[in-house]
Structures are given as C-alpha cells and as structure tokens.
C-alpha positions as MATLAB code, in Angstrom:
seq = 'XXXXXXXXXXXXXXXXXXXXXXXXXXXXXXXXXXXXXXXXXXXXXXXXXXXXXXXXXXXXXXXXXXXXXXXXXXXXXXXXXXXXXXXXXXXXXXXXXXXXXXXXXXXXXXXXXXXXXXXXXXXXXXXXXXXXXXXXXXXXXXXXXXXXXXXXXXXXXXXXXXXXXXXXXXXXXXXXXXXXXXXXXXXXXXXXXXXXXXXXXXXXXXXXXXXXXXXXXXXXXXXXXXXXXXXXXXXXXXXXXXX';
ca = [
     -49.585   28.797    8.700;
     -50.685   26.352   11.467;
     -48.555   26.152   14.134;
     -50.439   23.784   16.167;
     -48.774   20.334   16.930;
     -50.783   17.567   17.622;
     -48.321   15.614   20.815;
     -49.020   12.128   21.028;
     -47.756    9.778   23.670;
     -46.939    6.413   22.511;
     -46.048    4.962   25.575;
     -43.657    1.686   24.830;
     -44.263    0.672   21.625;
     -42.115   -1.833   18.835;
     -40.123    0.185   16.734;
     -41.480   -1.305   13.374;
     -45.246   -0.146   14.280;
     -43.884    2.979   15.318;
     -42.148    3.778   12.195;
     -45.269    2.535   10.033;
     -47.272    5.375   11.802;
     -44.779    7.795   11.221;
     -44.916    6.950    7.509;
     -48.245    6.908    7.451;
     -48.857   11.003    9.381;
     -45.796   11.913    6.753;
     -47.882   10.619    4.049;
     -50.631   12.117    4.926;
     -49.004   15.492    5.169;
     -47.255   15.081    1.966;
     -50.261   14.300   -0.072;
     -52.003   17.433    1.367;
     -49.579   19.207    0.359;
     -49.443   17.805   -2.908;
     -53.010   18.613   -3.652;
     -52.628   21.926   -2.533;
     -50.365   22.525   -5.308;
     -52.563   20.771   -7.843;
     -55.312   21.951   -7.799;
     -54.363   25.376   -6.258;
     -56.313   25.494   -2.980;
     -55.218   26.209    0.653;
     -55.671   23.337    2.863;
     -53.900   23.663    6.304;
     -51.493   21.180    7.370;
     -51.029   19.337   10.644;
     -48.226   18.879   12.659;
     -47.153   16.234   14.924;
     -45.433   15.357   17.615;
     -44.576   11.415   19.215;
     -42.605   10.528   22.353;
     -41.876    7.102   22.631;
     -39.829    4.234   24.335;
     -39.214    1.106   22.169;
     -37.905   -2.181   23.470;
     -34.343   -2.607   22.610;
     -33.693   -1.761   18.996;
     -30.759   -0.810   16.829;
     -31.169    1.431   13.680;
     -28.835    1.861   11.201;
     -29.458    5.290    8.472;
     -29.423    5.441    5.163;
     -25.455    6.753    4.668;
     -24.665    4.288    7.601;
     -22.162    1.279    7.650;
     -23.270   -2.163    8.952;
     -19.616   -2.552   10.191;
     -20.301   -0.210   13.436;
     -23.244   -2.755   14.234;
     -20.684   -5.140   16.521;
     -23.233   -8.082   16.696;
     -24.167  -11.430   14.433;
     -27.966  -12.162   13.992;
     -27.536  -14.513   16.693;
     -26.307  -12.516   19.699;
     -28.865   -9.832   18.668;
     -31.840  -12.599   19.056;
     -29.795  -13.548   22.405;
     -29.532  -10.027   23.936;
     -33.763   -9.220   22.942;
     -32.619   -6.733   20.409;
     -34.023   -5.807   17.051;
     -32.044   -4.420   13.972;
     -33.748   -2.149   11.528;
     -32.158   -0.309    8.407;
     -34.158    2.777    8.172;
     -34.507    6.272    5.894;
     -33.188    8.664    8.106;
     -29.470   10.373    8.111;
     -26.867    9.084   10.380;
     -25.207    6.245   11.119;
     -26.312    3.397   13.815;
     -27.837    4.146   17.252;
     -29.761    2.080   19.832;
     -33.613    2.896   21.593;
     -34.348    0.651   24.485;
     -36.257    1.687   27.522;
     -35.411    4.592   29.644;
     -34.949    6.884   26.478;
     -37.249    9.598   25.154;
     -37.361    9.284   21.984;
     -38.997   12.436   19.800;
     -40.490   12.053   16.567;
     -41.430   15.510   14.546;
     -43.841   14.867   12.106;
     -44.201   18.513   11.034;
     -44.653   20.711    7.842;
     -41.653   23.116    8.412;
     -43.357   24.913    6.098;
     -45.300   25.912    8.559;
     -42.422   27.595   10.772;
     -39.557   27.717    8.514;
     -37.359   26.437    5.689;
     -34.456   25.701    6.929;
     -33.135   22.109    7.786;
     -29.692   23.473    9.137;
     -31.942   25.683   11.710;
     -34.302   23.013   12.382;
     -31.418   20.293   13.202;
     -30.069   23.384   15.362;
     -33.635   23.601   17.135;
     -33.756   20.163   17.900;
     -30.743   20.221   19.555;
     -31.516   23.404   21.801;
     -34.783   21.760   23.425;
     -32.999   19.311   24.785;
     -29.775   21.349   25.906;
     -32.520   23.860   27.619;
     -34.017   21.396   29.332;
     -30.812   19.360   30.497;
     -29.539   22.809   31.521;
     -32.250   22.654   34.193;
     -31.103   19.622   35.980;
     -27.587   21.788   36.243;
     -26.030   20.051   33.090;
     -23.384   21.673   31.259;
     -24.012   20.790   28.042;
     -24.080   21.102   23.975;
     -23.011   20.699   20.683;
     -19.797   19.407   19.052;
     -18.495   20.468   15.969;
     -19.315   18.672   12.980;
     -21.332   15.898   14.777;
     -24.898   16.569   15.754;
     -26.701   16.222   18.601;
     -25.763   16.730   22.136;
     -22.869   16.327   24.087;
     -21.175   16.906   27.425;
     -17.363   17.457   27.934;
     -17.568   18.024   23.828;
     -13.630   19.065   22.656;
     -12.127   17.049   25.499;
     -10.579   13.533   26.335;
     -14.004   13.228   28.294;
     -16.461   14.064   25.745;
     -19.830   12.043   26.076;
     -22.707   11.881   24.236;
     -26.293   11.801   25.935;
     -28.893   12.880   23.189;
     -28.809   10.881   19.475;
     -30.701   13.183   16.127;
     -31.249   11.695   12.555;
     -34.289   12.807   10.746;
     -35.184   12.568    7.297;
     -37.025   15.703    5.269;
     -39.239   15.938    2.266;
     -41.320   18.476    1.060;
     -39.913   20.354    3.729;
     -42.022   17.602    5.548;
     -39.783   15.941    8.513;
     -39.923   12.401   10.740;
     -37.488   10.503   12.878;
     -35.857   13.016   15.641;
     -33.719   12.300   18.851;
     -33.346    9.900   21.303;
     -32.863   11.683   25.018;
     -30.727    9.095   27.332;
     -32.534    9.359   30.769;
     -32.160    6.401   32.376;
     -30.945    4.075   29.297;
     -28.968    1.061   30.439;
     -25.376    1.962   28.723;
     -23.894   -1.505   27.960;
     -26.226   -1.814   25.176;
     -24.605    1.317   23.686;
     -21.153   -1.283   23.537;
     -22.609   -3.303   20.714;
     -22.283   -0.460   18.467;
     -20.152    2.624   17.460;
     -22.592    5.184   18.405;
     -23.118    7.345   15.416;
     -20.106    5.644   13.539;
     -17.895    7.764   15.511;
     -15.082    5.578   17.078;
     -13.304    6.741   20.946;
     -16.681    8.748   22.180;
     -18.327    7.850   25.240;
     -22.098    8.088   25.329;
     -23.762    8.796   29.157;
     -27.180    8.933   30.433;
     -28.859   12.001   32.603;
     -29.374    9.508   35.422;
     -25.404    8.836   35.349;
     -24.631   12.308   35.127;
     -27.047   13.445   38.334;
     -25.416   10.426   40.337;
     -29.250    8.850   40.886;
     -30.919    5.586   40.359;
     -33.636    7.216   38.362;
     -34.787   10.313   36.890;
     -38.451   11.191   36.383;
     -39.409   10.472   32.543;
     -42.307   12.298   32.650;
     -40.823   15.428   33.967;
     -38.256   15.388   31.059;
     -40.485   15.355   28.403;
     -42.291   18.315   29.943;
     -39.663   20.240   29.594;
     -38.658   18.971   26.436;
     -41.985   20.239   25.002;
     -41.745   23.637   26.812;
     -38.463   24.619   25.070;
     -39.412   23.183   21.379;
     -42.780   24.945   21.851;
     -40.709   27.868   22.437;
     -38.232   27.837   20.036;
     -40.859   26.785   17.361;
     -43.191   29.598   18.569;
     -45.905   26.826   18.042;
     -48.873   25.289   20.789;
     -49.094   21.960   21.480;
     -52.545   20.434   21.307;
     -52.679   17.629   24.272;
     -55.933   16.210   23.573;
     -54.030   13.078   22.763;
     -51.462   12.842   24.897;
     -52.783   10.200   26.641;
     -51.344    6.694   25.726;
     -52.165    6.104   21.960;
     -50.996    2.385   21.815;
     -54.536    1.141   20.702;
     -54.656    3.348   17.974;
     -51.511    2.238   16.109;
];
C-alpha cells in the first residue's frame, strides 16, 4: 500500500481548471486501478493532495437545491462570482480568497475503507490544527464539518466538507475559512441549513489577518498523522503552469 501523497500547491487558481485537474488525477487513479483488476497485476497507486484559493465561486452538490443559491445570473456577474453545479455531496457553499481549500485525491484503498472514518478524518485535521490557535471547536451532529458554539443559539460554522468517492477513490474536500470575507457567505444558505452562522479564524482570533501559510502547515501535519501517510513536497511549489 503506498502511503505517499503527492501535495501540490495551486496557488489561486479558477475553480473550473481546478476541478478539470482533479478529474483528470481521479481518472488516472481509477483506470490504474481498473487495470489492476484486469489483467491481475499490482501496480501502486498515487495519492494526492491540492490546496487552493479560487476567486469567488459558488458550488452547488449533486443532492443540493438551487433555492439556497439567493442570487439571479445577473447579481452573480455583478458581485465577480461564478456558479458551478458539481459531483460532490452537499448542498451549496462559496470559495473566494482567504480560504484553504483541500482537495484529496487519494486511493483510500491505500489507508482504509471506510468513507464514514475518512469524512471523520477530514474533519479532525482541521479541528487539531484550529485547536492550536486556542479554538474550541468541532463537530455537530448530523451536519458535517466543523463548527464552533455547535448545540447552541451561537453555533457557527468555519470549515465546509463535500467529497465525492469511487472506487474507494476520493476528490473535492473542505474549505478552511481563514480570512474569507463573510458577506459573500449571505448570498447563500450555507450547506442548505437555514439560522447557522458561518465565521472565519481571523474573526474568531480578533485580527486583521492570519498567516495562510502557517495554516496549511498544520493542516498537513495532523492529516499526515491521522492518515499515518508522508507527504512528498517536491511539488509544492506553485503548480499554476502546469494545469
């Protein structure tokens, strides 16, 4: 079993190109695996991982409802957003700048088959690593992802998850509010769920800005961790001229 992820930082890049190239490592994993099974041999499959910031974007998943997007064509064209429907679970969410956003291209396969766990993973590298800016955080019953103040009048949530899995092959991920303007969040209900509050780290740590790069360090500490698995960082330097 290879548990070496290949991390690959996209830098800013249009959410349409970005989920091409996604498609396209999927595929690629998927067909390997496919011809493994054919004709019988052993190949080893790679893993992947993307962080990315796209330019404002709203997505809308498979089981979602067009209803929670709260704008016409024409106030999305007048606000810079795009609108994408898209093959992951969940309902509608927004990426703009000042998000990490996480995209697992792996072979669980490789680690284990379990989507519950894996959902359950996902949200435990980020609650570890907002637990080190002194965050009290986690999950809320029946809706996933992460959440502060979850159970109470105040609850808020700061990290969005839909992926999609085949082959126990998976893409899509989270998107990590760091320092995400908020009022794009009011064009939507976040998730389809109606009276929640969403927040960013920078709001919660009362600061103008929190360091990016420093998140996603951590981020990739705890998943590497939890996934007992080594991150190759060969090409973690921007890859925008190679999608």
């Amino acid at each position: 079993m290879n548990k070496i992820i290949q991390l690959k930082d996209l830098g800013n890049k249009d959410y349409k190109a970005t989920w091409e190239y996604q498609e396209e490592l999927f595929k690629g994993i998927v067909d390997l695996k496919i011809k493994n099974r054919r004709e019988e041999t052993n190949l080893e499959t790679p893993n992947y991982f993307l962080f990315v910031q796209h330019p404002h974007v709203y997505t809308l998943g498979k089981s979602g409802d067009l209803s929670n997007l709260l704008l016409s064509e024409k106030q999305l064209e007048a606000k810079g957003a795009t609108f994408y429907k898209i093959n992951r679970g969940g309902d509608i969410t927004y990426h703009g700048p000042g998000q990490i956003v996480g995209y697992p291209i792996i072979d669980l396969e490789n680690f284990f088959t379990d989507i519950h766990k894996y959902l359950r993973f996902l949200e435990e590298a980020i609650i570890l690593s907002l637990h080190e800016y002194g965050i009290t955080c986690g999950r809320s019953e029946g809706e996933t992802g992460v959440w502060l103040g979850a159970g109470t009048p105040f609850a808020r949530k700061i990290c969005a998850m839909g992926v999609r899995a085949s082959r126990w092959v998976t893409m899509h991920g989270f998107a990590l509010n760091v320092n995400a303007d908020l009022g794009y969040f009011d064009n939507i209900i976040p998730c389809g769920i109606s009276g929640k509050a969403v927040t960013s780290l920078n709001v919660e740590l009362g600061v103008e800005r929190v360091n990016e790069e420093e998140v996603k360090e951590k981020i990739r500490k705890h998943f590497s961790n939890l996934f007992n698995a080594t991150f190759d960082k060969s090409e973690i330097v921007n890859q925008q001229s190679k999608i």
